[in-house]
């Protein structure tokens, strides 16, 4: 009898502990309900800042000319052009100061980052979500700027994963730059994509989060962690990473319950990534991992570190529809919706 009572006690303790862990995990979840900043109009001021690595001033000056050609008024951050330790665009305090300057100036209506690289993780805890939410305005960037997208999503503000000064300086006549300009002005792309062999069919709606995989995964548990929300559409892209490190980052997401909260996954460019395993491609490896979740997976979105980097509205409610004849991605936000076929047949 004592053995049965002991066994029963152990079972009760296990159940109670499991319930406690479940409650603790659910307590950490957040609701992502992001507002859309106002679209731009001719004459609006746009700030150029460098939150991570430095950008040659030649690129910044060329981007200034591009923005003027778009009918906007560019203003360059006070610390842009500085170089610290050979790569950083200023000290942590200087880079953070330029972000705060751009956010707090009511005349500045949007912020375009000059470059990614590395450095945004250094000041995650030095920013408050309230200061990010105080004056919603578009912030544009990708790569290391994924940290700022996460912070803004947590603060309740949409942002744009898109091309930066290092690309705009080339002339901004490419489709990625044109679509980003049009999006800032209120023309919202509805993407139509061709069939991809590693797609997983299905339809889902959720909040778009993510970005550069090796940038946002280390932010898990911080106030820049937008994956703590429910009903997620996760976007990932990478550059020059091994297959095993990409798998490692995905397993970290899996172990933290992020993949369980995903309604769908969008796989962007996997630029110059490794092939040390015999999957055939990074997308094939991710297909194997994600199949068990029975959610739609849209592969081959032209966004990331490749030659084409089509804009995405982070923090926005989106719908993906992955079919046998192709796939679509729609942003469920106000704006002039227009179809964009990513197979180059009807690109701007």
Coordinates of C-alpha atoms in Angstrom, one line a residue:
X1 CA 0.0 0.0 0.0
X2 CA 2.8 2.4 0.9
X3 CA 4.4 1.7 -2.5
X4 CA 1.2 2.7 -4.3
X5 CA 0.8 5.8 -2.2
X6 CA 4.4 6.8 -3.0
X7 CA 3.9 6.1 -6.7
X8 CA 0.7 8.2 -6.7
X9 CA 2.5 11.1 -4.9
X10 CA 5.3 11.0 -7.5
X11 CA 2.7 11.1 -10.4
X12 CA 0.9 14.0 -8.8
X13 CA 4.2 15.9 -8.4
X14 CA 5.1 15.3 -12.1
X15 CA 1.7 16.6 -13.3
X16 CA 1.8 19.6 -11.0
X17 CA 5.3 20.4 -12.2
X18 CA 4.3 20.1 -15.8
X19 CA 1.3 22.3 -15.3
X20 CA 3.5 24.9 -13.6
X21 CA 6.0 24.9 -16.4
X22 CA 3.1 25.2 -19.0
X23 CA 1.7 28.2 -17.1
X24 CA 5.1 29.8 -16.8
X25 CA 5.6 29.5 -20.5
X26 CA 2.2 30.9 -21.4
X27 CA 2.8 33.8 -19.0
X28 CA 5.7 34.9 -21.1
X29 CA 3.7 35.1 -24.3
X30 CA 2.7 38.5 -25.7
X31 CA 0.1 39.8 -28.0
X32 CA 1.4 41.4 -31.2
X33 CA -1.0 44.1 -32.4
X34 CA 1.0 46.5 -34.5
X35 CA -0.1 49.8 -35.9
X36 CA 0.8 50.9 -39.4
X37 CA 2.8 54.1 -39.6
X38 CA 1.6 56.8 -42.0
X39 CA 2.7 56.5 -45.6
X40 CA 5.0 59.1 -46.9
X41 CA 4.2 62.0 -49.2
X42 CA 6.4 64.3 -51.3
X43 CA 8.4 66.7 -49.0
X44 CA 8.5 64.3 -46.0
X45 CA 11.8 64.1 -44.1
X46 CA 13.5 60.7 -44.1
X47 CA 16.4 60.0 -41.7
X48 CA 19.5 58.0 -42.7
X49 CA 21.2 56.3 -39.7
X50 CA 23.8 53.6 -39.2
X51 CA 22.7 51.3 -36.2
X52 CA 25.4 48.6 -36.8
X53 CA 28.4 48.7 -39.1
X54 CA 29.6 51.9 -40.8
X55 CA 28.8 52.7 -44.4
X56 CA 31.2 54.7 -46.7
X57 CA 30.0 58.3 -46.9
X58 CA 30.0 58.0 -50.6
X59 CA 27.1 55.5 -50.3
X60 CA 25.2 57.7 -48.0
X61 CA 25.6 60.7 -50.3
X62 CA 24.4 58.7 -53.2
X63 CA 21.4 57.6 -51.2
X64 CA 20.7 61.2 -50.3
X65 CA 20.5 61.9 -54.0
X66 CA 18.1 59.0 -54.6
X67 CA 15.7 60.1 -51.8
X68 CA 15.7 63.6 -53.3
X69 CA 14.9 62.2 -56.6
X70 CA 11.9 60.4 -55.0
X71 CA 10.6 63.8 -53.8
X72 CA 11.7 63.2 -50.2
X73 CA 13.9 65.3 -47.9
X74 CA 16.8 63.2 -46.6
X75 CA 18.5 64.1 -43.3
X76 CA 21.7 62.3 -42.2
X77 CA 22.1 61.2 -38.6
X78 CA 24.6 63.3 -36.6
X79 CA 27.0 60.3 -36.0
X80 CA 26.8 58.8 -39.5
X81 CA 30.3 58.5 -41.0
X82 CA 32.0 57.6 -37.7
X83 CA 34.1 54.5 -37.5
X84 CA 34.9 52.7 -34.3
X85 CA 37.1 49.6 -33.9
X86 CA 37.4 49.3 -37.7
X87 CA 33.7 48.4 -38.3
X88 CA 31.2 49.9 -36.0
X89 CA 29.4 53.1 -37.1
X90 CA 30.2 54.8 -33.8
X91 CA 30.1 53.7 -30.2
X92 CA 27.1 52.0 -28.8
X93 CA 26.0 55.3 -27.3
X94 CA 26.4 57.2 -30.6
X95 CA 24.5 54.6 -32.7
X96 CA 21.7 54.6 -30.1
X97 CA 21.7 58.4 -30.0
X98 CA 21.0 58.5 -33.7
X99 CA 18.1 56.1 -33.4
X100 CA 16.6 58.2 -30.6
X101 CA 17.2 61.4 -32.6
X102 CA 15.3 60.0 -35.6
X103 CA 12.5 58.6 -33.5
X104 CA 12.0 61.8 -31.4
X105 CA 12.0 64.4 -34.2
X106 CA 8.4 64.9 -35.2
X107 CA 9.4 66.2 -38.6
X108 CA 11.1 62.9 -39.5
X109 CA 8.5 60.5 -41.0
X110 CA 10.6 57.5 -41.8
X111 CA 14.0 56.0 -41.0
X112 CA 16.2 54.1 -43.5
X113 CA 19.2 52.2 -42.1
X114 CA 22.5 52.5 -44.1
X115 CA 23.8 49.0 -43.4
X116 CA 23.4 45.9 -41.2
X117 CA 26.5 43.9 -40.2
X118 CA 26.5 43.6 -36.5
X119 CA 25.9 45.6 -33.3
X120 CA 22.1 46.0 -32.7
X121 CA 22.2 43.3 -30.0
X122 CA 24.5 45.5 -27.9
X123 CA 21.8 48.0 -27.0
X124 CA 18.6 45.9 -26.8
X125 CA 18.1 46.6 -23.1
X126 CA 19.0 50.3 -23.4
X127 CA 15.8 51.1 -25.4
X128 CA 12.3 51.1 -24.0
X129 CA 9.3 49.8 -25.9
X130 CA 7.4 52.9 -24.9
X131 CA 9.9 55.2 -26.7
X132 CA 9.6 53.1 -29.8
X133 CA 5.8 53.3 -29.7
X134 CA 5.6 57.0 -28.9
X135 CA 5.8 58.2 -32.5
X136 CA 5.2 55.4 -35.0
X137 CA 7.2 55.8 -38.2
X138 CA 8.5 53.4 -40.8
X139 CA 12.0 51.9 -40.2
X140 CA 13.6 50.2 -43.2
X141 CA 16.4 47.7 -43.1
X142 CA 17.4 44.0 -43.0
X143 CA 20.2 41.7 -41.8
X144 CA 21.3 42.9 -38.4
X145 CA 18.4 45.4 -38.5
X146 CA 16.2 42.3 -37.7
X147 CA 16.8 43.2 -34.0
X148 CA 15.1 46.6 -34.5
X149 CA 12.2 44.9 -36.4
X150 CA 11.7 42.7 -33.4
X151 CA 11.8 45.6 -31.0
X152 CA 9.3 47.5 -33.1
X153 CA 7.0 44.6 -33.4
X154 CA 7.1 44.2 -29.6
X155 CA 6.4 47.9 -29.3
X156 CA 3.4 47.6 -31.5
X157 CA 4.7 49.3 -34.7
X158 CA 5.1 47.8 -38.2
X159 CA 8.4 48.2 -40.0
X160 CA 9.8 47.3 -43.4
X161 CA 12.3 44.5 -44.1
X162 CA 13.9 46.0 -47.2
X163 CA 16.9 47.3 -49.0
X164 CA 19.3 49.9 -47.4
X165 CA 21.8 52.5 -48.5
X166 CA 24.4 50.0 -49.5
X167 CA 22.0 48.9 -52.2
X168 CA 20.2 52.2 -52.9
X169 CA 23.5 53.8 -53.7
X170 CA 23.7 51.8 -56.8
X171 CA 21.0 53.9 -58.4
X172 CA 17.7 52.5 -56.9
X173 CA 16.4 51.5 -60.4
X174 CA 16.1 47.8 -59.4
X175 CA 12.8 46.2 -58.5
X176 CA 13.6 45.9 -54.8
X177 CA 14.3 49.6 -54.4
X178 CA 11.3 50.6 -56.5
X179 CA 8.9 48.3 -54.5
X180 CA 10.3 49.7 -51.2
X181 CA 9.8 53.3 -52.4
X182 CA 6.3 52.5 -53.5
X183 CA 5.5 50.7 -50.3
X184 CA 6.6 53.8 -48.3
X185 CA 4.2 55.8 -50.4
X186 CA 1.3 53.5 -49.8
X187 CA 1.4 50.9 -52.6
X188 CA 1.3 47.5 -50.9
X189 CA 2.6 44.6 -52.9
X190 CA 0.6 41.3 -53.2
X191 CA 3.2 38.8 -54.1
X192 CA 2.6 35.9 -56.5
X193 CA 5.4 33.3 -56.5
X194 CA 6.1 30.3 -58.7
X195 CA 6.1 26.7 -57.6
X196 CA 9.0 25.6 -55.4
X197 CA 9.9 21.9 -55.0
X198 CA 10.2 22.3 -51.2
X199 CA 6.9 24.1 -50.7
X200 CA 4.4 22.6 -48.3
X201 CA 0.9 23.4 -49.4
X202 CA -1.7 25.1 -47.2
X203 CA -3.2 28.5 -46.3
X204 CA -2.6 30.5 -43.1
X205 CA -3.0 33.9 -41.6
X206 CA -0.8 35.4 -38.8
X207 CA 1.6 38.1 -37.8
X208 CA 4.8 38.4 -39.8
X209 CA 8.0 38.2 -37.7
X210 CA 11.6 37.1 -38.1
X211 CA 14.3 38.2 -40.5
X212 CA 17.9 37.1 -40.5
X213 CA 18.0 33.8 -38.6
X214 CA 21.3 34.2 -36.8
X215 CA 20.4 37.7 -35.8
X216 CA 17.0 37.2 -34.3
X217 CA 17.5 33.8 -32.7
X218 CA 20.0 35.1 -30.1
X219 CA 17.4 37.7 -29.1
X220 CA 15.0 35.0 -27.8
X221 CA 13.7 35.9 -24.3
X222 CA 14.7 39.6 -24.7
X223 CA 12.3 42.5 -25.3
X224 CA 13.3 42.3 -29.0
X225 CA 11.8 38.8 -29.2
X226 CA 8.7 39.0 -31.4
X227 CA 8.5 35.2 -31.6
X228 CA 6.9 35.3 -28.2
X229 CA 3.6 36.1 -29.9
X230 CA 1.0 33.6 -31.0
X231 CA -0.3 32.9 -34.6
X232 CA 3.0 33.7 -36.2
X233 CA 4.1 33.7 -39.9
X234 CA 7.9 33.2 -39.5
X235 CA 10.2 34.7 -42.2
X236 CA 13.8 33.5 -42.3
X237 CA 16.8 34.2 -44.5
X238 CA 20.5 33.7 -44.2
X239 CA 23.9 34.4 -45.8
X240 CA 27.2 32.5 -45.7
X241 CA 26.1 30.1 -43.0
X242 CA 26.7 26.3 -42.8
X243 CA 23.8 23.9 -43.0
X244 CA 24.5 22.7 -39.5
X245 CA 24.4 26.2 -38.0
X246 CA 21.1 26.9 -39.8
X247 CA 19.8 23.6 -38.4
X248 CA 21.1 24.6 -34.9
X249 CA 19.2 27.9 -35.0
X250 CA 16.0 26.2 -36.1
X251 CA 16.4 23.6 -33.3
X252 CA 16.7 26.5 -30.8
X253 CA 13.4 27.9 -32.1
X254 CA 11.9 24.4 -31.8
X255 CA 13.2 23.9 -28.3
X256 CA 11.7 27.3 -27.3
X257 CA 8.3 26.4 -28.6
X258 CA 8.5 29.0 -31.4
X259 CA 7.7 26.5 -34.2
X260 CA 4.6 25.4 -32.3
X261 CA 3.3 28.9 -32.4
X262 CA 3.8 29.3 -36.2
X263 CA 0.9 29.2 -38.5
X264 CA 3.2 29.2 -41.5
X265 CA 6.8 29.7 -42.5
X266 CA 8.3 31.8 -45.4
X267 CA 11.9 30.9 -46.4
X268 CA 13.7 33.7 -48.1
X269 CA 17.1 33.7 -49.8
X270 CA 19.7 31.3 -48.4
X271 CA 22.6 33.1 -50.0
X272 CA 26.0 31.3 -50.3
X273 CA 25.1 28.9 -47.6
X274 CA 26.8 25.5 -47.0
X275 CA 25.9 22.1 -48.4
X276 CA 27.9 19.9 -46.1
X277 CA 25.0 17.5 -45.8
X278 CA 23.4 15.6 -48.7
X279 CA 20.0 17.2 -48.5
X280 CA 20.6 18.9 -51.8
X281 CA 19.6 22.4 -50.5
X282 CA 19.0 24.3 -47.3
X283 CA 15.3 24.4 -48.3
X284 CA 15.2 20.6 -48.4
X285 CA 16.7 20.4 -44.9
X286 CA 14.1 22.9 -43.6
X287 CA 11.3 21.0 -45.4
X288 CA 12.2 17.8 -43.5
X289 CA 12.2 19.7 -40.2
X290 CA 9.0 21.6 -40.8
X291 CA 6.9 18.7 -42.2
X292 CA 5.9 17.5 -38.8
X293 CA 4.1 20.8 -38.0
X294 CA 1.6 20.4 -40.8
X295 CA 1.7 24.1 -41.6
X296 CA 2.2 25.8 -45.0
X297 CA 5.8 26.5 -46.0
X298 CA 6.5 29.0 -48.7
X299 CA 10.0 28.6 -50.2
X300 CA 12.0 30.9 -52.5
X301 CA 10.7 34.3 -51.4
X302 CA 13.2 36.8 -53.0
X303 CA 14.1 38.5 -49.8
X304 CA 17.4 38.7 -47.9
X305 CA 21.1 39.0 -48.9
X306 CA 20.7 38.1 -52.6
X307 CA 20.6 40.5 -55.6
X308 CA 16.8 40.8 -55.1
X309 CA 15.4 41.9 -51.7
X310 CA 11.7 42.5 -52.1
X311 CA 10.2 44.4 -49.1
X312 CA 8.2 42.8 -46.4
X313 CA 6.0 44.5 -43.7
X314 CA 7.1 43.1 -40.4
X315 CA 4.5 43.0 -37.6
X316 CA 1.7 43.1 -40.2
X317 CA -1.1 40.6 -40.4
X318 CA -0.4 38.5 -43.5
X319 CA -1.9 35.6 -45.4
X320 CA 0.1 33.0 -47.3
X321 CA -1.5 30.6 -49.7
X322 CA 0.8 27.8 -50.9
X323 CA -0.8 25.8 -53.8
X324 CA 0.2 23.2 -56.3
X325 CA 0.4 25.9 -59.0
X326 CA 2.4 28.5 -57.0
X327 CA 2.0 30.6 -53.9
X328 CA 0.9 34.1 -52.7
X329 CA 1.7 36.4 -49.9
X330 CA -0.7 39.2 -49.0
X331 CA -0.4 42.0 -46.4
X332 CA -3.7 42.6 -44.7
X333 CA -3.2 46.3 -44.2
X334 CA -4.6 49.5 -45.6
X335 CA -3.0 50.8 -48.8
X336 CA -3.3 50.5 -52.6
X337 CA -2.8 46.8 -53.1
X338 CA -1.1 45.7 -56.4
X339 CA 0.0 42.3 -57.6
X340 CA 3.7 41.6 -58.0
X341 CA 4.9 38.4 -59.8
X342 CA 8.3 37.4 -58.5
X343 CA 9.1 35.3 -61.5
X344 CA 10.2 38.5 -63.2
X345 CA 7.4 38.4 -65.8
X346 CA 5.7 41.5 -64.4
X347 CA 8.3 43.2 -62.2
X348 CA 8.3 47.0 -61.8

